[in-house]
Amino acid sequence: MHPKEHQTTSLALFCKVVDNYGDIGICWRLTRQLEQEHGIAVTLWVDDLRSFQRICPEVAIDRETQQIGSVTVRHWRDQNGVFAASDVADIVIEFFACDIPPGYIAAMAERTPRPVWLNLEGHSAEEWVEGCHTLSSPHQSSLTKYFFFPGFTGKTGGLLLESGLQQQRQAYQQDQAEMAAFLGQFGVTPAEMASLKVSLFCYPQAPVSALFDAWQSSGTAITCLVPEGVAVDAVQAFLGQVAKAGASASRDALTVRVLPFIPQPDYDKLLWACDLNFVRGEDSFVRAQWAGKPFVWHIYPQDKDLHHVKLNAFLQRYSAKTESLVEFSLAWNAAAKTAIDWAALWPSFEADLQKIADMSVDWQLQLSANGDLTANLLKFAETVQ
């Protein structure tokens, strides 16, 4: 952008929460980076303040407008709002093609100069993404919308990566006392700190009970940390009690602890402190890659198993993998072509965890070479202004 002297670039980001926390998680990270690292005046429009509050406790769920830090948060209630051209930001982003209000689009068409209109899409490693990244789409209002795709190559927008995140992670992971203090607030004992620590974040259909059975009979002590509200049926069956924050139980080699939902910066610390991370959807999927630890992705389910195509595309491109990780990931997502023997699958995967962690360093370097999503997005906006 080329704003006038002393004039701050403004940006409006519209988010409809579909996948509970992944959508708002990405939008909130992007929003904060835009404001903190680039000095952009951001207004975040979001339709589900309750989900937002789970990852950002400062959010008040009963306010139409509020300030979270320097970001303006607006409760997006309906599609029938009336807007003036003066209400429109310099850059307008719709997340996941969420259909921003027609009244806002009409005001965009009346604004001088016209805003940059971007549709920020979801992550995909499929090859067609490179051909569609930054493509223009003429709109009936005479505006032009551009598609912007996050991704894993230099022909995409890259991934969200805050300045200094990797240095912060490395310092944290080298401080055993700090990690022990962080996990200790959730009841993790010194003995559990010495065990194989696993964070578990998945969709309800994940085969958690079968994995718990394999973990119980494991020759390795395992501590599984699961957020409240995740895998509720399997966790309650294991605990023998309501799966509320603070609940825990141990059986054979496995200990399960239920954690409260924690703010985004603390979730990063959880990923950094664990030896293996099960993640889901979009936001935690990206954060797991920056954590530098082995992870298993539970992809958001789609009709006709279209998500399996997306999963396989990522596994093919992902370089920090072993055959056991691929087999385990396919089984976890019900994409395996043969019957699953978790008691055999888990030991094979466990044996490769250190090798996978070592290989993840090169994967992170590959991703970093693509630049970070936020900076890439702003650079592109300059070219079409």
Coordinates of C-alpha atoms in Angstrom, one line a residue:
M1 CA 0.0 0.0 0.0
H2 CA 1.1 3.6 -0.5
P3 CA -0.9 5.5 2.2
K4 CA -0.6 9.2 2.6
E5 CA 1.8 10.5 5.2
H6 CA 0.6 9.8 8.8
Q7 CA -2.3 7.8 7.4
T8 CA -2.6 4.2 8.7
T9 CA -3.7 1.5 6.3
S10 CA -7.0 0.0 7.4
L11 CA -8.2 -3.6 7.0
A12 CA -11.5 -5.4 7.5
L13 CA -11.5 -9.2 8.0
F14 CA -14.8 -11.1 7.9
C15 CA -14.9 -14.5 9.6
K16 CA -17.8 -16.9 9.9
V17 CA -17.0 -19.7 12.4
V18 CA -17.6 -23.1 10.8
D19 CA -14.9 -25.2 12.4
N20 CA -15.3 -24.0 16.0
Y21 CA -11.8 -22.8 16.6
G22 CA -9.8 -23.2 13.5
D23 CA -11.5 -20.4 11.6
I24 CA -11.4 -17.8 14.3
G25 CA -8.0 -19.1 15.4
I26 CA -6.4 -18.3 12.0
C27 CA -8.2 -14.9 11.8
W28 CA -7.2 -13.8 15.3
R29 CA -3.5 -14.7 14.7
L30 CA -3.6 -12.9 11.3
T31 CA -5.3 -9.9 12.9
R32 CA -2.8 -9.6 15.7
Q33 CA 0.2 -9.9 13.4
L34 CA -1.2 -7.3 11.0
E35 CA -1.6 -4.8 13.9
Q36 CA 1.5 -5.6 15.9
E37 CA 4.1 -6.1 13.1
H38 CA 2.7 -4.0 10.3
G39 CA 0.8 -1.2 12.1
I40 CA -2.4 -2.0 10.2
A41 CA -5.7 -0.7 11.7
V42 CA -7.8 -3.9 11.8
T43 CA -11.5 -4.5 12.3
L44 CA -12.4 -8.1 12.8
W45 CA -16.0 -9.1 12.0
V46 CA -16.9 -12.4 13.6
D47 CA -20.3 -14.1 13.9
D48 CA -19.5 -16.4 16.9
L49 CA -18.1 -14.6 19.9
R50 CA -18.4 -17.6 22.2
S51 CA -15.9 -19.7 20.1
F52 CA -13.7 -16.6 19.9
Q53 CA -13.8 -16.3 23.7
R54 CA -12.5 -19.8 24.2
I55 CA -9.2 -18.9 22.6
C56 CA -9.1 -15.2 23.7
P57 CA -10.6 -14.8 27.2
E58 CA -10.7 -11.0 26.9
V59 CA -13.6 -11.2 24.4
A60 CA -17.0 -10.2 25.8
I61 CA -19.8 -12.2 24.1
D62 CA -22.5 -9.5 24.6
R63 CA -20.9 -6.6 22.9
E64 CA -21.5 -5.3 19.4
T65 CA -18.2 -3.6 19.2
Q66 CA -15.1 -3.9 21.5
Q67 CA -11.4 -3.3 21.5
I68 CA -9.1 -6.2 22.1
G69 CA -5.7 -4.6 22.3
S70 CA -5.6 -2.3 19.3
V71 CA -8.0 -4.4 17.2
T72 CA -11.6 -3.5 16.8
V73 CA -13.9 -6.5 17.1
R74 CA -17.4 -6.3 15.6
H75 CA -20.1 -8.9 16.2
W76 CA -21.3 -9.9 12.7
R77 CA -25.0 -10.6 13.2
D78 CA -26.6 -10.6 9.8
Q79 CA -26.2 -9.8 6.1
N80 CA -28.6 -6.9 6.0
G81 CA -26.4 -4.1 7.3
V82 CA -26.2 -0.7 5.6
F83 CA -22.8 0.8 5.1
A84 CA -21.3 4.0 3.8
A85 CA -18.2 4.3 1.6
S86 CA -16.5 5.8 4.6
D87 CA -17.1 2.6 6.6
V88 CA -15.0 0.5 4.1
A89 CA -11.4 -0.4 4.8
D90 CA -8.4 -0.1 2.4
I91 CA -8.1 -3.9 2.3
V92 CA -11.1 -6.2 2.7
I93 CA -10.6 -9.9 3.4
E94 CA -13.3 -12.5 3.4
F95 CA -12.2 -15.7 5.0
F96 CA -13.1 -19.0 3.4
A97 CA -15.5 -17.3 0.9
C98 CA -17.8 -16.3 3.8
D99 CA -20.1 -13.9 1.7
I100 CA -19.6 -10.5 3.3
P101 CA -22.8 -8.4 3.6
P102 CA -24.1 -7.1 0.2
G103 CA -24.4 -3.6 1.8
Y104 CA -20.7 -3.6 2.5
I105 CA -19.9 -4.7 -1.1
A106 CA -22.1 -1.9 -2.4
A107 CA -20.2 0.6 -0.2
M108 CA -16.9 -0.9 -1.5
A109 CA -18.0 -0.1 -5.0
E110 CA -18.7 3.5 -4.1
R111 CA -15.4 4.1 -2.3
T112 CA -12.6 6.1 -3.8
P113 CA -10.1 4.6 -4.1
R114 CA -11.5 1.2 -4.4
P115 CA -10.4 -1.2 -1.7
V116 CA -8.3 -4.3 -2.3
W117 CA -10.7 -7.3 -2.0
L118 CA -9.2 -10.7 -1.1
N119 CA -10.7 -14.1 -0.5
L120 CA -8.3 -15.8 1.9
E121 CA -8.7 -19.5 1.4
G122 CA -7.9 -22.6 3.4
H123 CA -4.6 -24.5 3.5
S124 CA -4.0 -27.2 0.8
A125 CA -1.0 -28.9 -0.6
E126 CA -2.8 -29.8 -3.8
E127 CA -1.1 -28.7 -7.0
W128 CA -4.0 -26.8 -8.4
V129 CA -3.6 -24.2 -5.5
E130 CA -0.5 -22.8 -7.1
G131 CA -2.4 -22.1 -10.3
C132 CA -5.3 -20.4 -8.5
H133 CA -3.2 -18.3 -6.0
T134 CA -3.7 -14.5 -6.7
L135 CA -6.2 -15.2 -9.5
S136 CA -8.7 -12.4 -10.1
S137 CA -12.5 -12.7 -10.2
P138 CA -14.5 -9.8 -11.6
H139 CA -17.6 -9.1 -9.5
Q140 CA -21.0 -7.8 -10.7
S141 CA -20.4 -4.6 -8.7
S142 CA -17.5 -3.8 -11.0
L143 CA -15.1 -4.7 -8.2
T144 CA -12.4 -7.3 -8.6
K145 CA -11.8 -10.0 -6.0
Y146 CA -8.5 -11.9 -5.7
F147 CA -8.0 -15.4 -4.3
F148 CA -5.2 -15.7 -1.8
F149 CA -4.1 -19.3 -0.9
P150 CA -1.9 -20.2 2.1
G151 CA 0.3 -23.1 1.2
F152 CA 3.6 -25.0 1.4
T153 CA 5.5 -23.7 -1.6
G154 CA 6.9 -20.4 -2.9
K155 CA 4.0 -20.3 -5.4
T156 CA 1.5 -19.8 -2.6
G157 CA 1.0 -17.3 0.2
G158 CA 2.9 -19.3 2.7
L159 CA 1.9 -19.9 6.3
L160 CA 1.3 -17.6 9.3
L161 CA 4.5 -17.1 11.1
E162 CA 5.0 -14.3 13.6
S163 CA 8.4 -12.6 13.8
G164 CA 10.5 -14.1 16.5
L165 CA 8.3 -17.2 17.0
Q166 CA 11.0 -19.7 16.3
Q167 CA 13.5 -18.0 18.6
Q168 CA 10.8 -18.0 21.4
R169 CA 10.1 -21.7 20.8
Q170 CA 13.7 -22.7 20.9
A171 CA 14.4 -20.8 24.1
Y172 CA 11.3 -22.4 25.7
Q173 CA 12.1 -25.9 24.6
Q174 CA 15.6 -25.6 26.1
D175 CA 14.2 -24.6 29.5
Q176 CA 13.0 -27.8 31.2
A177 CA 12.1 -25.9 34.4
E178 CA 9.8 -23.5 32.5
M179 CA 8.1 -26.4 30.6
A180 CA 7.6 -28.3 33.9
A181 CA 6.1 -25.2 35.5
F182 CA 3.8 -24.6 32.6
L183 CA 2.5 -28.2 32.5
G184 CA 2.5 -28.4 36.3
Q185 CA -0.3 -25.8 36.5
F186 CA -2.5 -28.5 34.9
G187 CA -1.5 -31.2 37.4
V188 CA 1.3 -32.8 35.4
T189 CA 3.7 -34.5 37.9
P190 CA 7.5 -34.8 37.6
A191 CA 7.0 -38.5 36.7
E192 CA 4.5 -37.5 34.0
M193 CA 7.0 -35.0 32.7
A194 CA 9.4 -37.9 32.2
S195 CA 6.8 -39.9 30.3
L196 CA 5.9 -39.6 26.6
K197 CA 3.7 -36.4 26.6
V198 CA 1.0 -36.2 24.0
S199 CA -1.5 -33.4 23.3
L200 CA -4.8 -34.6 21.8
F201 CA -7.0 -32.3 19.7
C202 CA -9.3 -34.0 17.3
Y203 CA -12.9 -34.2 15.9
P204 CA -15.5 -36.5 17.6
Q205 CA -15.1 -39.3 15.0
A206 CA -11.4 -39.9 15.8
P207 CA -10.7 -43.5 16.9
V208 CA -9.6 -42.3 20.4
S209 CA -10.8 -45.4 22.3
A210 CA -8.8 -47.7 20.1
L211 CA -5.7 -45.6 20.5
F212 CA -6.2 -45.4 24.3
D213 CA -6.3 -49.2 24.4
A214 CA -3.0 -49.4 22.5
W215 CA -1.4 -46.9 24.8
Q216 CA -2.5 -48.7 27.9
S217 CA -0.7 -51.8 26.8
S218 CA 2.4 -49.8 25.6
G219 CA 5.8 -50.5 27.1
T220 CA 6.2 -46.7 27.4
A221 CA 4.5 -44.5 30.0
I222 CA 2.3 -42.0 28.2
T223 CA 0.6 -38.9 29.5
C224 CA -2.2 -37.6 27.2
L225 CA -3.3 -34.0 27.7
V226 CA -6.7 -33.3 26.1
P227 CA -8.7 -30.0 26.2
E228 CA -12.1 -30.1 27.8
G229 CA -14.8 -30.9 25.3
V230 CA -12.6 -32.9 23.0
A231 CA -13.1 -36.7 22.4
V232 CA -15.6 -36.5 25.3
D233 CA -17.0 -40.0 25.0
A234 CA -13.7 -41.8 24.9
V235 CA -12.2 -39.6 27.6
Q236 CA -15.1 -40.1 30.0
A237 CA -15.1 -43.8 29.4
F238 CA -11.4 -43.9 30.3
L239 CA -11.7 -41.6 33.3
G240 CA -14.9 -43.2 34.6
Q241 CA -16.1 -39.7 35.4
V242 CA -17.2 -36.4 33.7
A243 CA -14.4 -35.1 31.4
K244 CA -14.1 -31.7 33.0
A245 CA -11.0 -29.6 33.3
G246 CA -8.8 -31.0 36.1
A247 CA -10.1 -34.6 35.8
S248 CA -7.5 -37.3 35.4
A249 CA -7.0 -41.0 35.7
S250 CA -4.2 -43.6 35.1
R251 CA -4.6 -47.1 33.8
D252 CA -1.6 -49.3 33.1
A253 CA 0.9 -47.3 30.9
L254 CA -1.6 -44.4 30.2
T255 CA -2.5 -41.3 32.1
V256 CA -5.1 -39.0 30.7
R257 CA -5.5 -35.4 31.9
V258 CA -8.3 -33.0 30.9
L259 CA -7.1 -29.4 30.4
P260 CA -9.1 -26.2 30.3
F261 CA -9.3 -24.5 26.9
I262 CA -6.3 -22.1 26.9
P263 CA -5.4 -18.9 25.1
Q264 CA -3.5 -19.2 21.8
P265 CA -0.1 -18.3 23.2
D266 CA -0.4 -21.0 25.9
Y267 CA -1.6 -23.5 23.2
D268 CA 1.7 -22.9 21.4
K269 CA 3.5 -23.7 24.7
L270 CA 1.6 -26.9 25.0
L271 CA 2.6 -28.0 21.5
W272 CA 6.2 -27.1 22.2
A273 CA 6.3 -29.0 25.5
C274 CA 4.8 -32.3 24.2
D275 CA 6.6 -35.0 22.4
L276 CA 3.7 -35.8 20.0
N277 CA 0.8 -33.5 19.0
F278 CA -2.6 -34.6 17.6
V279 CA -4.1 -31.5 15.9
R280 CA -7.1 -30.9 13.8
G281 CA -8.5 -28.5 11.1
E282 CA -6.4 -25.5 10.1
D283 CA -5.0 -23.4 12.9
S284 CA -3.5 -26.1 15.2
F285 CA -2.3 -27.9 12.1
V286 CA -0.1 -25.0 11.2
R287 CA 1.1 -24.4 14.8
A288 CA 2.1 -28.0 15.0
Q289 CA 4.5 -27.6 12.1
W290 CA 6.2 -24.6 13.7
A291 CA 6.4 -26.6 17.0
G292 CA 9.1 -28.8 15.5
K293 CA 7.6 -32.0 17.0
P294 CA 5.9 -35.0 15.4
F295 CA 2.2 -34.5 14.8
V296 CA -0.8 -36.3 13.4
W297 CA -3.4 -34.2 11.5
H298 CA -7.1 -34.9 11.8
I299 CA -8.5 -33.1 8.8
Y300 CA -11.9 -31.5 8.7
P301 CA -14.3 -34.1 7.3
Q302 CA -16.0 -33.4 3.9
D303 CA -18.7 -35.1 2.0
K304 CA -17.7 -38.0 -0.3
D305 CA -14.4 -38.2 1.7
L306 CA -13.0 -35.3 -0.4
H307 CA -10.8 -34.5 2.6
H308 CA -8.8 -37.6 2.0
V309 CA -7.5 -36.1 -1.2
K310 CA -6.3 -33.1 0.7
L311 CA -4.8 -35.2 3.3
N312 CA -2.9 -37.4 0.8
A313 CA -1.7 -34.3 -1.0
F314 CA -0.2 -32.9 2.2
L315 CA 1.4 -36.3 3.2
Q316 CA 3.0 -36.5 -0.2
R317 CA 4.5 -33.1 0.1
Y318 CA 5.4 -33.3 3.8
S319 CA 9.1 -34.2 4.0
A320 CA 9.4 -34.9 7.8
K321 CA 7.6 -38.3 7.5
T322 CA 8.2 -42.0 7.8
E323 CA 6.2 -44.8 6.4
S324 CA 4.7 -45.3 9.9
L325 CA 3.6 -41.7 10.1
V326 CA 1.8 -42.0 6.8
E327 CA 0.1 -45.2 7.8
F328 CA -0.9 -43.8 11.2
S329 CA -2.2 -40.6 9.7
L330 CA -4.4 -42.5 7.1
A331 CA -5.7 -44.7 9.9
W332 CA -6.5 -41.8 12.1
N333 CA -8.5 -40.2 9.3
A334 CA -10.3 -43.4 8.3
A335 CA -8.5 -43.3 5.0
A336 CA -6.6 -46.6 5.4
K337 CA -7.3 -49.2 2.7
T338 CA -6.8 -52.2 5.0
A339 CA -8.0 -53.2 8.5
I340 CA -6.3 -51.3 11.3
D341 CA -4.4 -53.0 14.1
W342 CA -3.6 -50.1 16.5
A343 CA -1.6 -52.4 18.8
A344 CA 0.8 -52.9 15.9
L345 CA 0.6 -49.5 14.3
W346 CA 1.4 -47.5 17.5
P347 CA 4.8 -49.2 18.4
S348 CA 6.0 -48.7 14.8
F349 CA 5.1 -45.0 14.8
E350 CA 6.5 -44.5 18.3
A351 CA 9.8 -45.9 17.3
D352 CA 10.1 -43.2 14.6
L353 CA 9.2 -40.2 16.7
Q354 CA 12.7 -38.9 17.3
K355 CA 13.6 -39.4 13.6
I356 CA 10.5 -37.4 12.6
A357 CA 11.4 -34.7 15.1
D358 CA 14.9 -34.4 13.6
M359 CA 13.5 -34.2 10.0
S360 CA 11.0 -31.5 11.0
V361 CA 13.9 -29.0 11.2
D362 CA 14.4 -29.1 7.5
W363 CA 10.7 -28.9 6.8
Q364 CA 10.5 -25.8 8.9
L365 CA 13.4 -24.3 6.8
Q366 CA 11.5 -25.1 3.6
L367 CA 8.4 -23.4 4.9
S368 CA 10.2 -20.3 6.2
A369 CA 11.8 -19.8 2.8
N370 CA 8.4 -19.2 1.4
G371 CA 8.0 -16.0 3.6
D372 CA 5.2 -15.6 6.0
L373 CA 1.5 -15.3 5.0
T374 CA 0.9 -11.9 6.5
A375 CA 3.8 -10.1 4.8
N376 CA 3.1 -11.9 1.5
L377 CA -0.5 -10.8 1.7
L378 CA 0.3 -7.2 2.2
K379 CA 2.9 -7.2 -0.6
F380 CA 0.3 -8.6 -3.0
A381 CA -2.2 -6.0 -1.9
E382 CA 0.3 -3.3 -2.9
T383 CA 0.6 -4.7 -6.4
V384 CA -3.2 -4.5 -7.1
Q385 CA -4.0 -1.2 -5.3

